[in-house]
Each structure stands twice: as structure tokens, then as C-alpha cells.
Backbone as numpy.savetxt, mean C-alpha at the origin, in Angstrom:
# Nx Ny Nz CAx CAy CAz Cx Cy Cz
8.30 43.88 -21.06 7.52 42.89 -20.75 6.77 42.91 -19.35
5.58 42.57 -19.18 4.86 42.73 -17.92 5.19 41.64 -16.97
4.95 41.99 -15.73 5.23 40.89 -14.72 4.50 39.64 -14.87
3.27 39.86 -15.31 2.37 38.65 -15.59 2.98 37.85 -16.53
3.53 38.36 -17.89 4.00 37.56 -18.82 5.27 37.01 -18.39
6.09 37.57 -17.77 7.30 37.10 -17.19 7.03 35.90 -16.39
6.10 36.07 -15.33 5.96 34.83 -14.49 5.38 33.71 -15.38
4.39 33.96 -16.23 3.93 32.81 -17.05 4.92 32.07 -17.88
5.89 32.93 -18.48 6.94 32.30 -19.30 7.95 31.58 -18.29
8.09 32.22 -17.13 9.01 31.26 -16.28 8.58 30.13 -15.72
7.27 29.89 -15.46 6.57 28.77 -15.10 6.46 27.83 -16.14
6.35 28.50 -17.46 6.25 27.42 -18.52 7.43 26.72 -18.70
8.60 27.37 -18.39 9.86 26.69 -18.51 10.19 25.81 -17.48
9.81 26.27 -16.27 10.32 25.48 -15.09 9.38 24.28 -14.90
8.12 24.31 -15.09 7.38 23.17 -15.07 7.79 21.74 -15.63
8.13 21.76 -16.86 8.86 20.63 -17.35 10.06 20.24 -16.86
10.81 21.21 -16.59 12.15 21.00 -15.88 12.00 20.33 -14.54
11.11 20.79 -13.79 10.93 20.18 -12.44 10.37 18.90 -12.51
9.32 18.70 -13.53 8.75 17.46 -13.66 9.76 16.31 -14.10
10.74 16.59 -15.03 11.68 15.76 -15.45 12.84 15.41 -14.38
13.09 16.48 -13.62 13.99 16.39 -12.49 13.40 15.30 -11.25
12.07 15.50 -10.96 11.34 14.51 -10.03 11.35 13.21 -10.63
10.98 13.05 -11.90 10.91 11.70 -12.56 12.22 10.95 -12.36
13.23 11.74 -12.64 14.49 11.02 -12.71 14.90 10.71 -11.26
14.85 11.52 -10.21 15.25 11.15 -9.01 14.46 10.09 -8.27
13.24 9.76 -8.67 12.44 8.91 -8.31 12.60 7.45 -9.05
12.56 7.70 -10.42 12.67 6.46 -11.23 13.96 5.96 -11.35
15.09 6.82 -11.21 16.59 6.17 -11.51 16.76 5.08 -10.52
16.61 5.19 -9.11 16.95 4.11 -8.20 16.22 2.79 -8.62
14.93 2.98 -9.14 14.25 1.51 -9.37 14.98 1.10 -10.67
15.22 1.90 -11.81 15.76 1.37 -12.96 17.10 0.80 -12.81
17.96 1.41 -11.96 19.32 0.91 -11.64 19.14 -0.45 -10.91
18.14 -0.54 -10.11 17.82 -1.89 -9.37 17.58 -3.02 -10.41
16.75 -2.55 -11.35 16.33 -3.52 -12.44 17.64 -3.86 -13.37
18.39 -2.91 -13.62 19.61 -3.09 -14.55 20.61 -4.17 -13.74
20.66 -3.93 -12.45 21.67 -4.76 -11.74 21.08 -6.12 -11.60
19.66 -6.20 -11.63 19.04 -7.60 -11.34 19.33 -8.42 -12.61
19.55 -7.94 -13.82 19.51 -8.70 -15.06 20.93 -8.74 -15.43
22.09 -8.66 -14.61 23.45 -8.59 -14.97 24.12 -9.88 -14.39
24.92 -10.35 -15.04 25.72 -11.50 -14.54 26.72 -11.04 -13.25
26.76 -11.75 -12.21 27.66 -11.39 -11.10 29.11 -10.96 -11.57
29.67 -11.95 -12.59 30.98 -11.83 -13.05 31.25 -10.60 -13.85
30.30 -10.21 -14.63 30.17 -8.88 -15.26 30.31 -7.82 -14.46
29.50 -7.85 -13.35 29.34 -6.70 -12.47 30.59 -6.52 -11.67
31.33 -7.59 -11.20 32.49 -7.42 -10.50 33.62 -7.02 -11.55
33.67 -7.33 -12.79 34.71 -6.75 -13.59 34.43 -5.27 -14.01
33.05 -4.83 -14.17 32.86 -3.55 -14.70 31.64 -2.97 -13.74
31.88 -2.66 -12.53 30.76 -2.34 -11.50 30.21 -0.92 -11.84
30.80 -0.14 -12.56 30.49 1.19 -12.89 29.38 1.42 -14.11
29.41 0.24 -14.82 28.47 0.37 -16.16 26.98 0.07 -15.68
26.28 0.95 -16.34 24.86 0.95 -16.06 24.12 -0.10 -16.81
24.43 -0.18 -18.15 23.68 -1.15 -19.01 24.59 -2.55 -19.03
23.81 -3.56 -18.84 24.43 -4.89 -19.00 24.82 -5.25 -20.59
26.04 -5.84 -20.66 26.27 -6.34 -22.05 25.30 -7.70 -22.54
25.14 -8.36 -21.45 24.37 -9.54 -21.72 23.24 -9.62 -20.49
21.96 -9.64 -20.95 20.96 -9.79 -20.05 20.75 -11.26 -19.71
20.41 -11.48 -18.24 20.25 -12.61 -17.72 19.11 -12.64 -16.84
18.26 -13.84 -17.03 17.21 -13.80 -15.86 17.42 -14.92 -14.90
18.62 -15.54 -14.83 19.03 -16.55 -13.84 18.93 -16.00 -12.36
18.96 -14.62 -12.16 18.84 -14.06 -10.76 17.43 -14.28 -10.39
16.42 -14.04 -11.21 15.07 -14.25 -10.92 14.56 -15.69 -10.76
15.23 -16.57 -11.40 15.04 -18.04 -11.29 15.57 -18.44 -10.02
16.63 -17.88 -9.66 17.34 -18.16 -8.23 16.41 -17.76 -7.05
15.89 -16.47 -7.22 15.20 -15.82 -6.15 13.80 -16.49 -6.09
13.11 -16.89 -7.12 11.83 -17.45 -7.11 11.70 -18.77 -6.78
12.91 -19.54 -7.09 12.73 -21.03 -6.87 13.78 -21.32 -5.64
15.04 -21.11 -5.79 15.92 -21.48 -4.89 15.88 -20.72 -3.31
15.54 -19.55 -3.60 15.46 -18.70 -2.27 13.89 -18.81 -1.85
12.92 -19.42 -2.43 11.67 -19.59 -2.14 10.52 -18.28 -2.12
10.87 -17.44 -3.01 10.17 -16.36 -3.15 8.78 -16.42 -3.65
8.62 -17.49 -4.49 7.34 -17.88 -4.91 6.41 -18.09 -3.71
6.71 -18.79 -2.77 5.96 -19.07 -1.54 5.81 -17.85 -0.73
6.81 -16.80 -0.79 6.67 -15.68 -0.03 5.91 -14.65 -0.73
5.83 -14.69 -2.00 4.72 -13.93 -2.68 3.31 -14.31 -2.59
3.22 -15.64 -2.45 1.82 -16.20 -2.21 1.39 -15.74 -0.83
2.19 -15.81 0.14 1.91 -15.54 1.52 1.52 -13.94 1.63
2.41 -13.11 0.92 2.17 -11.57 0.99 0.95 -11.20 0.32
0.66 -12.00 -0.74 -0.58 -11.70 -1.47 -1.81 -12.12 -0.69
-1.78 -13.26 0.03 -2.81 -13.64 0.94 -3.02 -12.51 1.97
-1.98 -12.19 2.69 -2.01 -11.30 3.81 -2.62 -9.87 3.35
-2.05 -9.43 2.27 -2.29 -8.08 1.78 -3.82 -8.07 1.12
-4.16 -9.03 0.34 -5.68 -9.02 -0.01 -6.48 -9.25 1.10
-6.32 -9.93 2.12 -7.16 -10.20 3.25 -7.31 -8.89 4.08
-6.02 -8.21 4.16 -6.04 -6.98 5.05 -6.80 -6.00 4.44
-6.86 -5.81 3.06 -7.54 -4.67 2.21 -8.94 -5.06 2.45
-9.38 -6.36 2.22 -10.79 -6.68 2.25 -11.43 -6.39 3.62
-10.87 -6.86 4.53 -11.32 -6.69 6.07 -11.21 -5.33 6.44
-10.05 -4.43 6.03 -10.17 -3.08 6.42 -11.22 -2.31 5.81
-11.33 -2.54 4.56 -12.58 -1.70 3.88 -14.03 -2.36 4.41
-14.06 -3.56 4.77 -15.42 -3.93 5.21 -15.67 -3.48 6.68
-14.59 -3.12 7.54 -14.91 -2.48 8.72 -15.07 -1.10 8.65
-13.99 -0.30 7.71 -13.91 1.09 7.82 -15.13 1.74 7.04
-15.78 1.16 6.25 -16.95 1.83 5.43 -18.02 2.12 6.26
-18.60 1.11 7.00 -19.72 1.43 7.86 -19.10 2.33 8.93
-17.87 2.10 9.54 -17.48 2.95 10.57 -17.40 4.45 10.22
-16.76 4.72 8.97 -16.67 6.04 8.52 -17.81 6.63 8.17
-18.87 5.78 7.51 -20.07 6.58 7.19 -21.00 6.91 8.62
-20.78 6.03 9.61 -21.45 6.33 10.87 -20.91 7.64 11.33
-19.55 7.78 11.27 -18.99 9.06 11.79 -19.46 10.22 11.18
-19.45 10.03 9.77 -19.72 11.05 8.87 -21.11 11.55 8.80
-22.13 10.79 8.97 -23.58 11.11 8.86 -24.49 10.98 10.11
-24.16 9.90 10.77 -25.06 9.65 12.05 -24.72 10.58 13.10
-25.63 10.89 14.06 -25.38 11.88 15.17 -25.52 11.08 16.40
-24.38 11.13 17.15 -24.31 10.38 18.40 -23.34 11.15 19.28
-23.41 10.70 20.55 -22.51 11.43 21.69 -20.86 10.95 21.28
-20.22 12.07 21.25 -18.86 11.98 21.02 -18.49 11.77 19.63
-19.41 12.18 18.69 -19.05 11.98 17.26 -17.88 12.69 16.72
-17.76 13.99 17.26 -16.67 14.89 16.94 -15.21 14.41 17.36
-15.32 13.60 18.40 -14.20 13.21 19.01 -13.56 11.77 18.60
-14.55 11.11 18.17 -14.33 9.55 17.97 -13.19 9.38 16.95
-13.12 10.26 15.73 -12.18 10.00 14.78 -10.78 10.39 15.22
-10.79 11.27 16.17 -9.37 11.67 16.65 -8.97 10.62 17.56
-9.83 9.86 18.30 -9.49 8.71 19.03 -8.95 7.61 18.15
-9.60 7.41 17.09 -8.92 6.35 16.08 -7.47 6.71 15.86
-7.20 7.98 15.64 -5.75 8.26 15.29 -4.89 8.23 16.50
-5.42 8.38 17.72 -4.67 8.20 18.90 -3.69 6.95 18.79
-4.19 5.81 18.15 -3.44 4.58 18.22 -2.01 4.97 17.67
-1.82 5.89 16.72 -0.57 6.13 16.17 0.41 7.04 17.00
-0.06 7.46 18.22 0.72 7.99 19.06 1.76 7.16 19.87
1.36 5.81 19.71 2.23 4.76 20.36 3.09 4.13 19.21
4.49 4.06 19.38 5.29 3.49 18.18 4.97 1.92 18.22
5.30 1.43 17.08 4.84 0.01 16.80 5.73 -0.79 17.79
6.80 -0.63 18.13 7.64 -1.31 18.94 7.11 -1.42 20.35
6.27 -0.47 20.81 5.57 -0.37 22.16 4.65 -1.62 22.22
3.88 -1.82 21.11 2.79 -2.87 20.98 3.25 -4.02 20.56
4.59 -4.23 20.18 4.95 -5.44 19.63 5.21 -6.67 20.69
5.80 -6.10 21.93 5.79 -7.17 23.04 4.40 -7.73 23.46
3.63 -6.78 23.89 2.14 -7.19 24.41 1.40 -8.18 23.35
1.57 -7.73 22.01 1.02 -8.53 20.98 1.67 -9.75 20.82
2.90 -9.88 21.01 3.73 -11.10 20.93 3.15 -12.12 21.96
3.20 -11.57 23.24 2.67 -12.32 24.40 1.27 -12.84 24.06
0.26 -11.87 23.77 -0.87 -12.30 23.51 -1.22 -13.38 22.55
-0.48 -13.26 21.33 -0.66 -14.06 20.16 0.08 -15.47 20.62
1.04 -15.41 21.34 1.55 -16.69 21.91 0.53 -17.44 22.70
-0.14 -16.70 23.53 -1.12 -17.41 24.49 -2.34 -17.94 23.59
-2.63 -17.21 22.56 -3.92 -17.54 21.65 -3.43 -18.59 20.66
-2.13 -18.92 20.64 -1.69 -19.82 19.48 -1.67 -19.20 18.11
-1.79 -17.89 17.95 -1.79 -17.39 16.58 -0.24 -16.80 16.09
0.72 -17.07 17.01 2.06 -16.67 16.57 2.46 -17.61 15.48
3.20 -17.11 14.63 3.71 -17.92 13.28 2.61 -18.26 12.12
1.24 -17.70 12.48 0.17 -17.95 11.48 0.07 -16.76 10.77
-0.49 -16.63 9.43 -0.77 -15.67 8.71 -2.03 -14.90 9.14
-2.92 -15.67 9.93 -4.16 -15.12 10.29 -3.91 -14.05 11.47
-2.65 -14.33 12.27 -2.36 -13.41 13.35 -1.81 -12.15 12.85
-0.90 -12.18 11.73 -0.43 -11.17 11.08 -1.58 -10.29 10.43
-2.48 -10.94 9.85 -3.56 -10.16 9.20 -4.30 -9.36 10.32
-4.55 -9.95 11.39 -5.35 -9.31 12.53 -4.50 -7.93 12.94
-3.09 -7.99 13.09 -2.22 -6.98 13.41 -2.47 -5.85 12.24
-2.22 -6.25 11.09 -2.39 -5.31 9.98 -3.77 -4.53 10.03
-4.75 -5.46 10.13 -6.15 -4.60 10.20 -6.20 -3.63 11.43
-5.68 -3.86 12.39 -5.66 -2.87 13.62 -4.77 -1.83 13.29
-3.89 -1.98 12.40 -2.80 -0.82 11.84 -3.63 0.14 11.01
-4.41 -0.59 10.19 -4.92 0.17 8.96 -6.20 0.87 9.28
-7.10 0.22 9.91 -8.53 0.59 10.20 -8.60 2.08 10.67
-7.74 2.49 11.70 -7.84 3.91 12.16 -7.81 5.02 11.18
-6.70 4.81 10.19 -6.54 5.82 9.09 -7.41 5.67 8.07
-7.92 4.43 7.81 -8.91 4.33 6.68 -10.25 4.86 7.07
-10.46 4.71 8.48 -11.83 5.38 8.90 -11.73 6.85 8.85
-10.52 7.47 9.12 -10.36 8.94 9.14 -10.53 9.38 7.70
-9.74 8.65 6.80 -9.75 9.13 5.25 -11.12 8.89 4.62
-11.92 7.80 4.95 -13.23 7.72 4.31 -14.16 8.77 4.81
-14.10 8.87 6.10 -15.04 9.89 6.77 -14.93 11.28 6.18
-13.59 11.72 5.86 -13.58 13.04 5.32 -14.20 13.00 3.81
-14.05 11.88 3.15 -14.63 11.80 1.74 -16.17 11.55 1.77
-16.74 10.83 2.64 -17.99 10.63 2.85 -18.72 11.99 3.08
-18.12 12.83 3.91 -18.64 14.18 4.19 -18.82 14.93 3.06
-17.98 14.81 1.98 -18.04 15.53 0.91 -19.07 15.17 -0.21
-19.79 13.83 -0.01 -20.81 13.48 -0.88 -22.12 14.30 -0.47
-22.55 15.04 -1.30 -23.88 15.71 -1.02 -25.11 14.85 -0.44
-25.54 15.44 0.51 -26.63 14.65 1.28 -27.87 14.81 0.51
-28.03 15.62 -0.43 -29.24 15.53 -1.25 -29.31 14.42 -2.07
-28.11 13.86 -2.58 -28.13 12.80 -3.41 -28.64 11.52 -2.47
-28.24 11.40 -1.41 -28.72 10.35 -0.36 -30.15 10.59 -0.07
-30.56 11.87 0.17 -32.04 12.11 0.22 -32.92 11.72 -0.89
-32.51 11.92 -1.90 -33.05 11.48 -3.30 -33.21 9.95 -3.16
-32.09 9.11 -2.90 -32.25 7.74 -2.86 -33.34 7.34 -1.75
-33.28 7.89 -0.74 -34.27 7.51 0.53 -35.85 7.76 -0.13
-35.96 8.80 -0.81 -37.26 9.23 -1.41 -37.71 8.04 -2.34
-36.58 7.62 -3.06 -36.84 6.36 -3.98 -37.19 5.04 -3.28
-37.02 5.00 -2.11 -37.36 3.92 -1.36 -36.00 3.08 -0.80
-34.80 3.70 -1.00 -33.59 2.95 -0.56 -33.44 2.99 0.92
-33.08 1.94 1.53 -32.71 2.01 2.99 -31.22 2.40 3.20
-30.86 2.62 4.46 -29.67 3.21 4.68 -28.57 2.31 4.02
-28.59 0.99 4.12 -27.52 0.18 3.60 -27.58 0.17 2.05
-28.76 0.32 1.59 -28.78 0.14 0.06 -28.26 1.61 -0.53
-28.51 2.74 0.15 -27.86 4.03 -0.03 -26.54 3.90 -0.10
-25.94 3.40 0.98 -24.54 3.23 0.65 -23.97 2.47 -0.27
-24.67 1.30 -0.44 -24.23 0.53 -1.62 -24.36 1.06 -3.04
-25.50 1.59 -3.28 -26.05 2.04 -4.53 -25.47 3.61 -4.76
-25.40 4.38 -3.75 -25.13 5.85 -4.04 -23.60 6.03 -3.51
-23.40 5.91 -2.22 -22.27 6.56 -1.67 -21.00 5.82 -2.14
-21.07 4.56 -2.20 -19.67 3.97 -2.65 -19.37 4.04 -4.07
-20.51 3.99 -5.07 -20.02 4.40 -6.48 -19.46 5.76 -6.52
-19.92 6.83 -5.75 -19.43 8.10 -5.79 -18.02 8.28 -5.01
-17.79 7.22 -4.27 -16.37 7.11 -3.42 -15.40 6.25 -4.01
-15.45 5.98 -5.31 -14.32 5.14 -5.75 -13.05 5.60 -5.57
-12.67 6.75 -5.87 -11.36 7.28 -5.68 -10.82 7.14 -4.28
-11.81 7.40 -3.25 -11.32 7.39 -1.87 -11.21 5.89 -1.57
-12.06 4.94 -1.98 -11.96 3.52 -1.79 -10.54 3.03 -2.25
-10.32 3.45 -3.43 -8.95 3.18 -4.14 -7.73 3.53 -3.25
-7.85 4.72 -2.97 -6.77 5.19 -2.34 -6.54 4.55 -0.74
-7.64 4.19 -0.10 -7.47 3.58 1.21 -7.21 2.23 1.00
-7.70 1.60 -0.08 -7.20 0.16 -0.32 -5.88 0.09 -0.63
-5.29 1.07 -1.53 -3.89 0.95 -1.86 -2.95 1.12 -0.60
-3.57 2.18 0.20 -2.83 2.45 1.56 -2.65 1.12 2.34
-3.84 0.33 2.53 -3.59 -0.84 3.30 -2.89 -1.87 2.77
-2.93 -2.03 1.27 -2.23 -3.02 0.64 -0.68 -2.59 0.84
-0.35 -1.33 0.64 1.11 -1.06 0.80 1.58 -1.38 2.27
0.84 -1.07 3.21 1.21 -1.25 4.66 1.40 -2.95 4.85
0.33 -3.64 4.28 0.52 -5.17 4.50 1.51 -5.67 3.72
1.93 -5.22 2.52 2.77 -5.84 1.65 4.33 -5.53 2.02
4.52 -4.27 2.52 5.93 -3.77 2.96 6.28 -3.91 4.35
5.29 -4.04 5.25 5.70 -4.09 6.82 6.54 -5.29 7.11
7.46 -4.89 8.07 8.57 -5.86 8.28 8.62 -6.25 9.82
8.29 -5.28 10.76 8.62 -5.54 12.15 7.65 -6.86 12.60
6.42 -6.73 12.47 5.52 -7.56 12.88 5.58 -8.94 12.17
5.87 -8.90 10.94 6.25 -10.02 10.22 7.54 -11.00 10.77
8.51 -10.14 11.01 9.64 -10.73 11.69 9.29 -11.32 13.13
8.57 -10.42 13.95 8.23 -11.00 15.14 7.54 -11.98 15.30
6.41 -12.38 14.39 5.69 -13.47 14.30 5.97 -14.35 13.66
6.64 -14.37 12.46 6.73 -15.35 11.45 8.10 -15.93 11.37
9.09 -15.38 12.11 10.58 -15.82 11.98 10.79 -17.36 12.13
9.98 -17.94 12.90 10.18 -19.34 13.32 9.83 -20.13 12.18
8.87 -19.74 11.26 8.19 -20.63 10.42 8.51 -20.14 8.93
9.47 -20.56 8.42 9.87 -20.14 7.00 8.86 -20.04 6.00
8.10 -21.14 6.11 7.12 -21.41 5.03 5.91 -20.39 5.11
5.82 -19.46 6.19 4.99 -18.43 6.33 5.52 -17.25 6.01
6.67 -17.13 5.65 7.33 -15.60 5.47 6.57 -14.98 4.35
6.91 -13.56 4.66 6.26 -12.67 3.75 7.47 -12.24 2.75
7.30 -11.40 1.70 8.29 -11.03 0.87 9.34 -10.11 1.55
8.89 -9.18 2.37 9.85 -8.28 3.15 10.65 -9.10 3.87
10.17 -10.13 4.69 10.87 -10.85 5.57 11.81 -11.74 4.89
11.63 -12.17 3.51 12.43 -13.02 2.89 13.67 -12.14 2.24
13.16 -10.82 1.95 14.24 -10.01 1.33 15.37 -9.51 2.42
14.95 -9.47 3.62 15.73 -9.11 4.66 16.76 -10.10 4.96
16.42 -11.39 4.87 17.17 -12.45 4.96 18.41 -12.58 3.95
17.81 -12.20 2.56 18.71 -12.26 1.69 19.87 -11.10 1.81
19.48 -9.99 2.38 20.20 -8.76 2.47 21.21 -9.18 3.69
20.92 -9.88 4.70 21.78 -10.23 5.73 22.70 -11.45 5.39
22.69 -11.97 4.33 23.62 -13.06 3.91 24.77 -12.68 3.13
25.82 -12.95 3.56 27.18 -12.44 2.58 27.28 -13.57 1.47
26.51 -14.72 1.45 26.58 -15.66 0.38 25.80 -15.29 -0.77
24.99 -14.31 -0.76 24.01 -13.94 -1.75 24.50 -12.86 -2.63
24.66 -13.19 -3.91 25.21 -12.06 -4.79 24.42 -10.93 -4.89
24.94 -9.70 -5.12 24.22 -8.47 -5.13 23.15 -8.56 -6.22
23.31 -9.26 -7.36 22.38 -9.22 -8.42 21.11 -10.05 -8.04
21.34 -11.03 -7.22 20.27 -11.79 -6.68 19.38 -10.91 -5.63
20.13 -10.21 -4.83 19.55 -9.42 -3.98 18.62 -8.32 -4.74
19.28 -7.74 -5.74 18.51 -6.80 -6.55 17.20 -7.38 -7.23
17.35 -8.57 -7.61 16.17 -9.32 -8.25 15.10 -9.34 -7.17
15.49 -9.78 -5.97 14.48 -9.88 -4.87 13.89 -8.48 -4.70
14.59 -7.50 -4.61 14.11 -6.12 -4.42 13.10 -5.86 -5.58
13.33 -6.25 -6.82 12.34 -5.91 -7.83 11.10 -6.75 -7.59
11.21 -7.94 -7.33 10.02 -8.78 -6.95 9.26 -8.15 -5.70
9.94 -7.53 -4.71 9.10 -6.88 -3.66 8.46 -5.72 -4.12
9.06 -4.85 -5.11 8.59 -3.50 -5.41 7.48 -3.57 -6.57
7.65 -4.52 -7.55 6.91 -4.53 -8.70 5.35 -4.75 -8.54
5.03 -5.42 -7.63 3.60 -5.62 -7.32 2.88 -4.31 -6.91
3.61 -3.56 -6.07 3.07 -2.21 -5.64 2.90 -1.20 -6.83
3.85 -1.37 -7.79 3.98 -0.49 -8.89 2.77 -0.95 -9.99
2.46 -2.10 -9.95 1.53 -2.71 -10.97 0.15 -2.24 -10.33
-0.04 -2.47 -9.06 -1.32 -2.12 -8.24 -1.67 -0.57 -8.61
-0.62 0.29 -8.31 -0.86 1.62 -8.39 -1.30 2.00 -9.67
-0.52 1.52 -10.73 -1.04 2.01 -12.24 -2.19 1.41 -12.50
-2.56 0.30 -11.98 -3.78 -0.34 -12.42 -4.94 0.33 -11.78
-4.81 1.07 -10.68 -5.81 1.82 -9.87 -5.82 3.25 -10.19
-4.86 3.83 -11.14 -4.64 5.14 -11.27 -5.87 6.06 -11.64
-6.68 5.38 -12.57 -7.83 6.12 -13.11 -8.74 6.29 -11.91
-8.98 5.21 -11.11 -9.84 5.46 -9.96 -9.29 6.53 -9.12
-7.95 6.50 -8.85 -7.25 7.51 -7.96 -7.65 8.90 -8.34
-7.70 9.16 -9.76 -7.83 10.50 -10.24 -9.25 10.80 -10.67
-10.16 9.80 -10.52 -11.58 10.22 -11.00 -12.24 11.12 -10.02
-12.88 12.17 -10.45 -13.46 13.03 -9.53 -14.91 12.74 -9.04
-15.42 13.32 -8.08 -16.77 13.18 -7.61 -17.68 13.30 -8.56
-17.74 14.53 -9.34 -18.60 14.95 -10.16 -18.79 13.75 -11.29
-17.61 13.22 -11.88 -17.80 12.09 -12.86 -18.50 10.85 -12.40
-18.25 10.60 -11.16 -19.02 9.49 -10.58 -20.46 9.77 -10.46
-20.94 11.16 -10.09 -22.43 11.47 -10.06 -22.98 11.30 -11.32
-22.24 11.85 -12.48 -22.69 11.76 -13.74 -23.02 10.45 -14.36
-22.10 9.45 -13.86 -22.39 8.05 -14.19 -23.64 7.41 -13.67
-23.68 7.77 -12.33 -24.96 7.20 -11.52 -26.09 7.96 -12.20
């Protein structure tokens, strides 16, 4: 047997094995969390080692969504996350396009300066932001939290989109200019349709940051329970000895499920190639 045939056969066997292994180690914790969330607490105490519940119950989710206030927390997180994504893309798209296409002094250094924000740990910025937002009267409000998340996500999204915009052929933009498109209409009609995968990836990144972030949510919202986000509400469940494990797992599912849904809903755009976008145009 030749070396090439041996390697092809080996990889043909290892590929599905590795895929199955990775799926198991990533999906099993979530599935175990779901199984715990639909079990009765008495059954869990009597048989903690069993993976499959004998009787399914949704009382844990009713408890989390109503008694623990997670319906309100979900609404707050949705408002914060959607507003963060919209504002981040609104700021990042023209900024990234300017860095990618326009010529100005310091163009090569500006995107590195954006990323320099991440040289500072979040805890270093927490106290100054806390003092500033207290002076401005934004502490305890969702607007203040949205502003913090926008400041967190814009540098990385500008960097990500800039790299993608540079991969768009300039000849396509020149053809649009010949057809009479202005710079803004070229961005809207040509660049953005070709950049759907990048826009989806950056939007998903901003959404995940805003949905899962805990430190600033705790710092700014802890005094006003009606404005809590899901991550802050879940941390309070985890810190209470009176909350059953099954209810805590239900809260974890409620926190995780929207991210999973958004990811699978946008999977096609994430995998769509630049060439396919050009053919559609």
C-alpha cells in the first residue's frame, strides 16, 4: 500500500471519529443541562446519577419565567442586545469602509489603535465608567449599558469588517461608480450585499457580547431589579441556596437558547461565500 493511500484511508477513518468526538464534548453539557431542567427535584435527589428523567416537567421553566422574573430579564436583554448590534453595525460599517478604501494620514495605524482598547482589562475601565455614568444619571438604565457595550464591540467589528471590505474587488465598486452610484449608494448596493457573511459574523459577535456580559450589567444595574439582564438574573439564582438545581438549569437553558437559535438562523449567511454574493448581484 502506498503512503498516499494509507494517509487517505487514515484520514477517512479519523475524520468522522473526530467530528463525533467534538460534537459529543460540546453538545453533551448542554443536553445534560436540558435534561436536568425538565426533572422533578425530588426525582433528582433520589436518583442523581440518572440522565433521562422518568417524568418530564415544565414547572421549572414556569418558575423561572414567572416567579423569578426571567420574562422581564429576557425583554431587557433583547432590548440591550438588539440595540447594541444595530448601533455597532451603524458605526462600524462606514468606519471600516473608510479604513479599507479611503486614503488618509495614519490609515495603517488606526485599526491597531482601535484594538488597543483591549489592552486594558474591563475591570480597569469599570470604576471610571461607574463614576461617569453616576454623574450623568445613566447608572441603572439600559441606555447606559448599551453605550458601554457599543464601546466594547465597535473596535473589534471595525477591524473585522475592514479586513472583509478589503477583499471586495475594487473593480466592482468602480463599475458601480461608472453606472452613476455615489460612494454611499455603492456601499449600500454593492459592498453590503457582498459582505453579508461578515456582517452576520460581526452582528453575532456583538449580540453574544451584549447577551452574555455580566460585569458591567452587575455594576450598573444591580440596584434596579426591573432592569436586570438574563446573565445578572442567572447569577442571582446561582448564588441562592433556596433555588433548586433544576430551576437553576432551566435558567441556564433560557440564557443559552437564544444564542443557539440566532446562530443557526444565521448559519447560511455565515457560510455564504463572496462569489455567491457577486453572482446574485
